[in-house]
Amino acid sequence: MTKDEREAMAILNWLFTLGQSPVIPHQIFWHYRGIHWTPRLEQRNLKLMEYLLKAGADANSISLCYDNSYNDSYNDSDNDTDDSSKSIPQIILEVILDSKRSNDVVFNIAKLLFKHDASVNLDQALLSAIRTKRSIYLIELILENGGNLCAGLDCPSGFVYKETALSAAAAVGISETQYILNLLATWNKSKSIATFITADVFISAASAGQNDTIRFLYGQSSIIAANNFGITPLHAAAYNGYLSTCQILVPLQGAHVLDFTPMYSPLHFACYNCHQDVIQFLISHKVPMSSYCQGWPHQEGIESREAISRETRGISYHSKKP
């Protein structure tokens, strides 16, 4: 231990004798502009965290952090929003997963947290680990300590109704999707693989333009339908301007689309974002523009439709020229 580290520990001990409660500052895990995080500094942070945990700090402490982990494919990037509206509660494990730390550093911190009974928000932490392309060892560590591979979590934004480990992986790439699907098959041998490939899994892949993933998923489950928002993968692809993804999805969707849809069609979404090539493709393939109908299955669906209507109420098809 260096002289500076000894002095820091001495100050902490003095604070504890005065009755200061040990708290792990989330800020020590963020990369501040202008700071070069060397292995030595990372090791010092780990020692500090271990010391605080041994002194009684809560491994499950929660802080409001800026949410930069979600791919907000639905909200218009031109809109200026208050940063506070994007603040979400995160445990320390989620904070380090969303940071730019190396896999080795994050893995060591995660092991330390689990050693001191970290157990809150592990399902969300699992999704963060998948979205940020963390190592399979870290993903398996979270699963071993209580993360649920089958959990469906509400999304703060976007087209996805319920996000799962598989839907998160589908937005990242085909290898991540295959890995998570293999885990699901291994841990749920009595279930068909197709039961895990929901509409939201296809929608996540389409939102990110993951064409190879869509083809792979379709080979496992040939049903491409709408989710509880009435959103289909084609909506997501058209909104984001992924022409090649639309070209894959149009012949696949066919009669598999459910009998309820949102108030706007994929063509509406393509027009809204001025994706001229997608617009021309959808029109040439006679994708229906009129998509409003009454057949929502339950109250939750009605509320979802109203929410989508509020999100898209400002659409004007003459305000932006292709």
mmCIF file of C-alpha atoms in Angstrom:
data_model
loop_
_atom_site.group_PDB
_atom_site.id
_atom_site.type_symbol
_atom_site.label_atom_id
_atom_site.label_comp_id
_atom_site.label_asym_id
_atom_site.label_seq_id
_atom_site.Cartn_x
_atom_site.Cartn_y
_atom_site.Cartn_z
ATOM 1 C CA MET A 1 0.000 0.000 0.000
ATOM 2 C CA THR A 2 1.375 3.390 -0.998
ATOM 3 C CA LYS A 3 1.667 6.406 1.280
ATOM 4 C CA ASP A 4 -1.339 8.072 -0.384
ATOM 5 C CA GLU A 5 -3.444 4.940 0.055
ATOM 6 C CA ARG A 6 -2.460 4.662 3.741
ATOM 7 C CA GLU A 7 -3.434 8.293 4.274
ATOM 8 C CA ALA A 8 -6.784 7.733 2.526
ATOM 9 C CA MET A 9 -7.527 4.715 4.708
ATOM 10 C CA ALA A 10 -6.555 6.667 7.814
ATOM 11 C CA ILE A 11 -9.009 9.434 6.867
ATOM 12 C CA LEU A 12 -11.765 6.855 6.306
ATOM 13 C CA ASN A 13 -11.074 5.260 9.688
ATOM 14 C CA TRP A 14 -11.283 8.682 11.321
ATOM 15 C CA LEU A 15 -14.623 9.370 9.630
ATOM 16 C CA PHE A 16 -15.995 6.017 10.764
ATOM 17 C CA THR A 17 -14.985 6.720 14.374
ATOM 18 C CA LEU A 18 -17.011 9.944 14.121
ATOM 19 C CA GLY A 19 -20.076 7.927 13.154
ATOM 20 C CA GLN A 20 -19.918 8.412 9.354
ATOM 21 C CA SER A 21 -21.778 5.607 7.611
ATOM 22 C CA PRO A 22 -19.718 3.812 4.949
ATOM 23 C CA VAL A 23 -21.139 4.508 1.495
ATOM 24 C CA ILE A 24 -19.662 3.487 -1.823
ATOM 25 C CA PRO A 25 -19.611 6.580 -4.098
ATOM 26 C CA HIS A 26 -20.915 5.566 -7.500
ATOM 27 C CA GLN A 27 -18.838 8.324 -9.060
ATOM 28 C CA ILE A 28 -15.592 6.365 -8.601
ATOM 29 C CA PHE A 29 -16.776 3.977 -11.313
ATOM 30 C CA TRP A 30 -17.455 6.581 -14.025
ATOM 31 C CA HIS A 31 -14.844 7.812 -16.480
ATOM 32 C CA TYR A 32 -14.472 11.511 -15.926
ATOM 33 C CA ARG A 33 -13.230 13.583 -18.830
ATOM 34 C CA GLY A 34 -9.500 14.201 -18.591
ATOM 35 C CA ILE A 35 -8.732 11.262 -16.271
ATOM 36 C CA HIS A 36 -6.620 8.404 -17.591
ATOM 37 C CA TRP A 37 -7.689 5.287 -15.747
ATOM 38 C CA THR A 38 -4.543 3.206 -15.391
ATOM 39 C CA PRO A 39 -4.535 -0.339 -13.966
ATOM 40 C CA ARG A 40 -3.081 1.131 -10.782
ATOM 41 C CA LEU A 41 -5.994 3.545 -10.379
ATOM 42 C CA GLU A 42 -8.454 0.748 -11.089
ATOM 43 C CA GLN A 43 -6.784 -1.417 -8.439
ATOM 44 C CA ARG A 44 -6.957 1.476 -5.979
ATOM 45 C CA ASN A 45 -10.700 1.814 -6.617
ATOM 46 C CA LEU A 46 -11.148 -1.903 -6.020
ATOM 47 C CA LYS A 47 -9.271 -1.715 -2.718
ATOM 48 C CA LEU A 48 -11.329 1.287 -1.650
ATOM 49 C CA MET A 49 -14.550 -0.504 -2.511
ATOM 50 C CA GLU A 50 -13.471 -3.632 -0.626
ATOM 51 C CA TYR A 51 -12.573 -1.569 2.421
ATOM 52 C CA LEU A 52 -15.942 0.198 2.409
ATOM 53 C CA LEU A 53 -17.840 -3.068 1.986
ATOM 54 C CA LYS A 54 -15.995 -4.634 4.908
ATOM 55 C CA ALA A 55 -16.836 -1.546 6.957
ATOM 56 C CA GLY A 56 -20.543 -2.093 6.289
ATOM 57 C CA ALA A 57 -21.290 -0.366 2.980
ATOM 58 C CA ASP A 58 -24.319 -1.737 1.125
ATOM 59 C CA ALA A 59 -23.473 -3.719 -2.017
ATOM 60 C CA ASN A 60 -27.053 -3.060 -3.169
ATOM 61 C CA SER A 61 -27.003 0.713 -2.767
ATOM 62 C CA ILE A 62 -28.906 2.545 -5.494
ATOM 63 C CA SER A 63 -28.168 5.872 -7.141
ATOM 64 C CA LEU A 64 -29.835 7.883 -9.878
ATOM 65 C CA CYS A 65 -27.598 7.702 -12.915
ATOM 66 C CA TYR A 66 -27.901 8.991 -16.458
ATOM 67 C CA ASP A 67 -29.347 6.240 -18.601
ATOM 68 C CA ASN A 68 -27.132 5.714 -21.644
ATOM 69 C CA SER A 69 -27.645 1.975 -21.892
ATOM 70 C CA TYR A 70 -30.830 1.848 -23.924
ATOM 71 C CA ASN A 71 -30.971 2.127 -27.678
ATOM 72 C CA ASP A 72 -33.816 4.586 -27.887
ATOM 73 C CA SER A 73 -34.838 3.797 -31.439
ATOM 74 C CA TYR A 74 -38.338 5.194 -31.072
ATOM 75 C CA ASN A 75 -37.726 8.735 -29.847
ATOM 76 C CA ASP A 76 -36.685 11.275 -32.445
ATOM 77 C CA SER A 77 -33.023 12.117 -31.908
ATOM 78 C CA ASP A 78 -33.715 15.703 -32.947
ATOM 79 C CA ASN A 79 -35.874 16.290 -29.870
ATOM 80 C CA ASP A 80 -34.202 18.064 -26.964
ATOM 81 C CA THR A 81 -35.127 16.399 -23.712
ATOM 82 C CA ASP A 82 -34.286 17.143 -20.126
ATOM 83 C CA ASP A 83 -31.451 14.900 -18.947
ATOM 84 C CA SER A 84 -33.238 14.369 -15.640
ATOM 85 C CA SER A 85 -36.004 12.512 -17.470
ATOM 86 C CA LYS A 86 -33.440 9.905 -18.461
ATOM 87 C CA SER A 87 -32.186 9.280 -14.928
ATOM 88 C CA ILE A 88 -32.954 5.831 -13.626
ATOM 89 C CA PRO A 89 -32.103 4.023 -10.394
ATOM 90 C CA GLN A 90 -29.057 1.812 -10.807
ATOM 91 C CA ILE A 91 -27.169 -0.421 -8.414
ATOM 92 C CA ILE A 92 -23.368 -0.325 -8.396
ATOM 93 C CA LEU A 93 -23.183 -3.450 -10.556
ATOM 94 C CA GLU A 94 -25.255 -1.780 -13.278
ATOM 95 C CA VAL A 95 -23.133 1.354 -13.095
ATOM 96 C CA ILE A 96 -19.885 -0.503 -13.700
ATOM 97 C CA LEU A 97 -21.463 -2.605 -16.463
ATOM 98 C CA ASP A 98 -22.495 0.565 -18.298
ATOM 99 C CA SER A 99 -19.069 2.162 -17.805
ATOM 100 C CA LYS A 100 -16.048 1.758 -20.092
ATOM 101 C CA ARG A 101 -14.158 -0.486 -17.695
ATOM 102 C CA SER A 102 -12.464 -3.559 -19.118
ATOM 103 C CA ASN A 103 -14.110 -6.955 -18.716
ATOM 104 C CA ASP A 104 -11.439 -8.042 -16.238
ATOM 105 C CA VAL A 105 -11.950 -5.006 -14.002
ATOM 106 C CA VAL A 106 -15.750 -5.326 -14.109
ATOM 107 C CA PHE A 107 -15.540 -9.049 -13.382
ATOM 108 C CA ASN A 108 -13.369 -8.461 -10.304
ATOM 109 C CA ILE A 109 -15.705 -5.779 -8.970
ATOM 110 C CA ALA A 110 -18.734 -8.009 -9.632
ATOM 111 C CA LYS A 111 -17.126 -10.878 -7.709
ATOM 112 C CA LEU A 112 -16.476 -8.530 -4.798
ATOM 113 C CA LEU A 113 -20.065 -7.271 -4.823
ATOM 114 C CA PHE A 114 -21.505 -10.791 -4.875
ATOM 115 C CA LYS A 115 -19.156 -11.762 -2.038
ATOM 116 C CA HIS A 116 -20.890 -9.048 -0.029
ATOM 117 C CA ASP A 117 -24.427 -10.168 -0.889
ATOM 118 C CA ALA A 118 -25.299 -8.073 -3.941
ATOM 119 C CA SER A 119 -28.759 -9.313 -4.907
ATOM 120 C CA VAL A 120 -30.865 -6.379 -6.174
ATOM 121 C CA ASN A 121 -31.778 -5.676 -9.825
ATOM 122 C CA LEU A 122 -29.779 -8.650 -11.085
ATOM 123 C CA ASP A 123 -32.174 -9.188 -13.992
ATOM 124 C CA GLN A 124 -31.523 -5.638 -15.175
ATOM 125 C CA ALA A 125 -27.802 -6.115 -14.583
ATOM 126 C CA LEU A 126 -27.928 -9.217 -16.779
ATOM 127 C CA LEU A 127 -29.446 -7.189 -19.625
ATOM 128 C CA SER A 128 -26.783 -4.505 -19.152
ATOM 129 C CA ALA A 129 -24.051 -7.134 -19.363
ATOM 130 C CA ILE A 130 -25.502 -8.461 -22.632
ATOM 131 C CA ARG A 131 -26.066 -5.014 -24.172
ATOM 132 C CA THR A 132 -22.523 -3.874 -23.374
ATOM 133 C CA LYS A 133 -20.989 -7.077 -24.803
ATOM 134 C CA ARG A 134 -19.451 -8.200 -21.532
ATOM 135 C CA SER A 135 -17.658 -11.555 -21.315
ATOM 136 C CA ILE A 136 -19.610 -14.786 -20.991
ATOM 137 C CA TYR A 137 -17.879 -15.328 -17.637
ATOM 138 C CA LEU A 138 -19.468 -12.172 -16.266
ATOM 139 C CA ILE A 139 -22.884 -13.109 -17.665
ATOM 140 C CA GLU A 140 -22.612 -16.560 -16.090
ATOM 141 C CA LEU A 141 -21.472 -14.998 -12.785
ATOM 142 C CA ILE A 142 -24.653 -12.904 -12.686
ATOM 143 C CA LEU A 143 -26.767 -15.956 -13.512
ATOM 144 C CA GLU A 144 -25.063 -18.028 -10.813
ATOM 145 C CA ASN A 145 -25.908 -15.362 -8.233
ATOM 146 C CA GLY A 146 -29.603 -15.015 -9.036
ATOM 147 C CA GLY A 147 -30.037 -13.375 -12.431
ATOM 148 C CA ASN A 148 -33.072 -14.733 -14.287
ATOM 149 C CA LEU A 149 -32.461 -15.642 -17.920
ATOM 150 C CA CYS A 150 -36.217 -15.703 -18.631
ATOM 151 C CA ALA A 151 -37.237 -12.479 -16.866
ATOM 152 C CA GLY A 152 -39.230 -9.972 -18.926
ATOM 153 C CA LEU A 153 -38.622 -6.351 -17.940
ATOM 154 C CA ASP A 154 -40.506 -3.203 -18.927
ATOM 155 C CA CYS A 155 -38.633 -0.889 -21.278
ATOM 156 C CA PRO A 156 -38.473 2.862 -20.583
ATOM 157 C CA SER A 157 -38.504 3.615 -24.296
ATOM 158 C CA GLY A 158 -38.484 2.037 -27.717
ATOM 159 C CA PHE A 159 -40.665 -0.470 -29.551
ATOM 160 C CA VAL A 160 -40.054 -3.456 -27.275
ATOM 161 C CA TYR A 161 -42.866 -4.342 -24.870
ATOM 162 C CA LYS A 162 -40.927 -6.708 -22.594
ATOM 163 C CA GLU A 163 -37.151 -6.960 -22.757
ATOM 164 C CA THR A 164 -35.551 -10.319 -22.045
ATOM 165 C CA ALA A 165 -31.997 -11.607 -22.151
ATOM 166 C CA LEU A 166 -32.707 -12.977 -25.618
ATOM 167 C CA SER A 167 -34.190 -9.733 -26.949
ATOM 168 C CA ALA A 168 -31.201 -7.803 -25.577
ATOM 169 C CA ALA A 169 -28.851 -10.251 -27.294
ATOM 170 C CA ALA A 170 -30.797 -10.009 -30.570
ATOM 171 C CA ALA A 171 -30.049 -6.288 -30.732
ATOM 172 C CA VAL A 172 -26.331 -6.920 -30.257
ATOM 173 C CA GLY A 173 -25.570 -9.659 -32.765
ATOM 174 C CA ILE A 174 -25.981 -13.234 -33.926
ATOM 175 C CA SER A 175 -23.232 -14.759 -31.764
ATOM 176 C CA GLU A 176 -24.710 -13.220 -28.604
ATOM 177 C CA THR A 177 -28.168 -14.425 -29.673
ATOM 178 C CA GLN A 178 -26.945 -17.971 -30.275
ATOM 179 C CA TYR A 179 -25.168 -18.012 -26.912
ATOM 180 C CA ILE A 180 -28.228 -16.882 -24.929
ATOM 181 C CA LEU A 181 -30.524 -19.222 -26.877
ATOM 182 C CA ASN A 182 -28.193 -22.127 -26.134
ATOM 183 C CA LEU A 183 -28.311 -21.266 -22.435
ATOM 184 C CA LEU A 184 -32.104 -21.135 -22.533
ATOM 185 C CA ALA A 185 -32.251 -24.517 -24.276
ATOM 186 C CA THR A 186 -29.829 -26.065 -21.767
ATOM 187 C CA TRP A 187 -31.656 -24.745 -18.711
ATOM 188 C CA ASN A 188 -35.164 -25.410 -20.045
ATOM 189 C CA LYS A 189 -34.936 -28.794 -21.762
ATOM 190 C CA SER A 190 -38.661 -29.423 -21.436
ATOM 191 C CA LYS A 191 -39.527 -26.337 -23.502
ATOM 192 C CA SER A 192 -39.294 -25.722 -27.202
ATOM 193 C CA ILE A 193 -36.714 -23.115 -28.237
ATOM 194 C CA ALA A 194 -39.426 -21.344 -30.224
ATOM 195 C CA THR A 195 -41.269 -20.393 -27.009
ATOM 196 C CA PHE A 196 -38.437 -18.011 -26.088
ATOM 197 C CA ILE A 197 -38.380 -16.271 -29.465
ATOM 198 C CA THR A 198 -41.115 -13.716 -28.901
ATOM 199 C CA ALA A 199 -42.202 -10.849 -31.117
ATOM 200 C CA ASP A 200 -40.018 -8.554 -29.021
ATOM 201 C CA VAL A 201 -36.935 -10.628 -29.856
ATOM 202 C CA PHE A 202 -37.531 -10.098 -33.588
ATOM 203 C CA ILE A 203 -38.339 -6.421 -32.976
ATOM 204 C CA SER A 204 -35.058 -5.900 -31.103
ATOM 205 C CA ALA A 205 -33.124 -7.437 -33.970
ATOM 206 C CA ALA A 206 -35.025 -5.346 -36.538
ATOM 207 C CA SER A 207 -34.509 -2.137 -34.532
ATOM 208 C CA ALA A 208 -30.761 -2.680 -34.779
ATOM 209 C CA GLY A 209 -30.731 -3.894 -38.379
ATOM 210 C CA GLN A 210 -29.421 -7.319 -37.354
ATOM 211 C CA ASN A 211 -30.281 -9.183 -40.550
ATOM 212 C CA ASP A 212 -28.268 -12.327 -39.836
ATOM 213 C CA THR A 213 -29.906 -12.569 -36.424
ATOM 214 C CA ILE A 214 -33.379 -12.275 -37.975
ATOM 215 C CA ARG A 215 -32.607 -15.069 -40.441
ATOM 216 C CA PHE A 216 -31.253 -17.251 -37.649
ATOM 217 C CA LEU A 217 -34.274 -16.634 -35.404
ATOM 218 C CA TYR A 218 -36.675 -17.310 -38.258
ATOM 219 C CA GLY A 219 -34.973 -20.658 -38.756
ATOM 220 C CA GLN A 220 -35.813 -21.496 -35.145
ATOM 221 C CA SER A 221 -39.311 -19.991 -35.055
ATOM 222 C CA SER A 222 -41.131 -19.042 -38.242
ATOM 223 C CA ILE A 223 -43.812 -16.953 -36.531
ATOM 224 C CA ILE A 224 -43.236 -13.198 -36.852
ATOM 225 C CA ALA A 225 -46.043 -11.347 -35.113
ATOM 226 C CA ALA A 226 -46.890 -8.084 -33.371
ATOM 227 C CA ASN A 227 -46.141 -7.525 -29.699
ATOM 228 C CA ASN A 228 -48.582 -6.133 -27.134
ATOM 229 C CA PHE A 229 -47.984 -2.616 -28.464
ATOM 230 C CA GLY A 230 -49.160 -3.828 -31.858
ATOM 231 C CA ILE A 231 -45.654 -3.207 -33.177
ATOM 232 C CA THR A 232 -44.136 -5.620 -35.693
ATOM 233 C CA PRO A 233 -40.459 -6.021 -36.644
ATOM 234 C CA LEU A 234 -41.294 -4.254 -39.913
ATOM 235 C CA HIS A 235 -42.408 -1.147 -37.987
ATOM 236 C CA ALA A 236 -39.040 -1.064 -36.201
ATOM 237 C CA ALA A 237 -37.007 -1.592 -39.359
ATOM 238 C CA ALA A 238 -38.981 1.012 -41.335
ATOM 239 C CA TYR A 239 -38.701 3.607 -38.575
ATOM 240 C CA ASN A 240 -34.925 3.210 -38.436
ATOM 241 C CA GLY A 241 -34.502 3.166 -42.203
ATOM 242 C CA TYR A 242 -33.057 -0.333 -42.560
ATOM 243 C CA LEU A 243 -33.992 -1.125 -46.159
ATOM 244 C CA SER A 244 -32.267 -4.508 -46.257
ATOM 245 C CA THR A 245 -34.069 -5.526 -43.055
ATOM 246 C CA CYS A 246 -37.412 -4.479 -44.554
ATOM 247 C CA GLN A 247 -36.597 -6.526 -47.656
ATOM 248 C CA ILE A 248 -36.101 -9.576 -45.442
ATOM 249 C CA LEU A 249 -39.186 -9.015 -43.300
ATOM 250 C CA VAL A 250 -41.865 -8.185 -45.883
ATOM 251 C CA PRO A 251 -42.037 -11.704 -47.370
ATOM 252 C CA LEU A 252 -41.675 -13.321 -43.936
ATOM 253 C CA GLN A 253 -44.432 -11.533 -42.031
ATOM 254 C CA GLY A 254 -47.401 -12.397 -44.227
ATOM 255 C CA ALA A 255 -50.371 -13.812 -42.393
ATOM 256 C CA HIS A 256 -48.459 -14.202 -39.150
ATOM 257 C CA VAL A 257 -49.136 -10.604 -38.126
ATOM 258 C CA LEU A 258 -51.779 -10.439 -35.412
ATOM 259 C CA ASP A 259 -55.179 -8.904 -36.016
ATOM 260 C CA PHE A 260 -54.344 -5.764 -34.081
ATOM 261 C CA THR A 261 -51.895 -3.053 -35.107
ATOM 262 C CA PRO A 262 -50.982 0.456 -33.956
ATOM 263 C CA MET A 263 -52.575 3.558 -35.407
ATOM 264 C CA TYR A 264 -49.613 3.973 -37.777
ATOM 265 C CA SER A 265 -48.272 1.516 -40.322
ATOM 266 C CA PRO A 266 -44.609 0.811 -41.171
ATOM 267 C CA LEU A 267 -45.097 3.138 -44.129
ATOM 268 C CA HIS A 268 -46.161 5.950 -41.786
ATOM 269 C CA PHE A 269 -42.977 5.476 -39.751
ATOM 270 C CA ALA A 270 -40.776 5.438 -42.848
ATOM 271 C CA CYS A 271 -42.432 8.677 -44.054
ATOM 272 C CA TYR A 272 -41.991 10.316 -40.669
ATOM 273 C CA ASN A 273 -38.225 9.817 -40.766
ATOM 274 C CA CYS A 274 -37.948 10.506 -44.513
ATOM 275 C CA HIS A 275 -36.439 7.143 -45.439
ATOM 276 C CA GLN A 276 -37.124 7.474 -49.151
ATOM 277 C CA ASP A 277 -35.717 4.106 -50.175
ATOM 278 C CA VAL A 278 -37.805 2.322 -47.556
ATOM 279 C CA ILE A 279 -40.915 4.306 -48.588
ATOM 280 C CA GLN A 280 -40.466 3.319 -52.228
ATOM 281 C CA PHE A 281 -39.895 -0.304 -51.294
ATOM 282 C CA LEU A 282 -42.981 -0.548 -49.057
ATOM 283 C CA ILE A 283 -45.196 1.107 -51.676
ATOM 284 C CA SER A 284 -43.865 -1.095 -54.478
ATOM 285 C CA HIS A 285 -44.624 -4.175 -52.388
ATOM 286 C CA LYS A 286 -48.086 -2.868 -51.517
ATOM 287 C CA VAL A 287 -47.574 -2.900 -47.766
ATOM 288 C CA PRO A 288 -50.886 -1.552 -46.392
ATOM 289 C CA MET A 289 -50.842 2.060 -45.279
ATOM 290 C CA SER A 290 -54.183 1.899 -43.463
ATOM 291 C CA SER A 291 -53.535 -0.015 -40.256
ATOM 292 C CA TYR A 292 -56.006 1.302 -37.690
ATOM 293 C CA CYS A 293 -58.446 -1.305 -36.418
ATOM 294 C CA GLN A 294 -60.315 -2.054 -33.224
ATOM 295 C CA GLY A 295 -59.251 -5.557 -32.300
ATOM 296 C CA TRP A 296 -57.031 -4.897 -29.285
ATOM 297 C CA PRO A 297 -57.278 -7.936 -27.016
ATOM 298 C CA HIS A 298 -57.386 -6.397 -23.536
ATOM 299 C CA GLN A 299 -57.260 -3.186 -21.538
ATOM 300 C CA GLU A 300 -53.467 -3.200 -21.487
ATOM 301 C CA GLY A 301 -53.489 -3.211 -25.266
ATOM 302 C CA ILE A 302 -55.840 -0.236 -25.354
ATOM 303 C CA GLU A 303 -53.545 1.700 -23.032
ATOM 304 C CA SER A 304 -50.554 0.734 -25.178
ATOM 305 C CA ARG A 305 -52.298 1.979 -28.330
ATOM 306 C CA GLU A 306 -53.102 5.282 -26.648
ATOM 307 C CA ALA A 307 -49.467 5.636 -25.549
ATOM 308 C CA ILE A 308 -48.237 5.035 -29.089
ATOM 309 C CA SER A 309 -50.768 7.568 -30.362
ATOM 310 C CA ARG A 310 -49.421 10.191 -27.946
ATOM 311 C CA GLU A 311 -45.841 9.466 -29.013
ATOM 312 C CA THR A 312 -46.615 9.896 -32.707
ATOM 313 C CA ARG A 313 -49.305 12.578 -32.530
ATOM 314 C CA GLY A 314 -47.010 15.228 -33.989
ATOM 315 C CA ILE A 315 -46.368 13.326 -37.216
ATOM 316 C CA SER A 316 -46.923 15.397 -40.350
ATOM 317 C CA TYR A 317 -46.223 13.749 -43.666
ATOM 318 C CA HIS A 318 -45.655 17.103 -45.354
ATOM 319 C CA SER A 319 -43.281 18.522 -42.753
ATOM 320 C CA LYS A 320 -40.271 16.597 -44.004
ATOM 321 C CA LYS A 321 -39.441 16.108 -47.651
ATOM 322 C CA PRO A 322 -37.892 12.777 -48.708
#
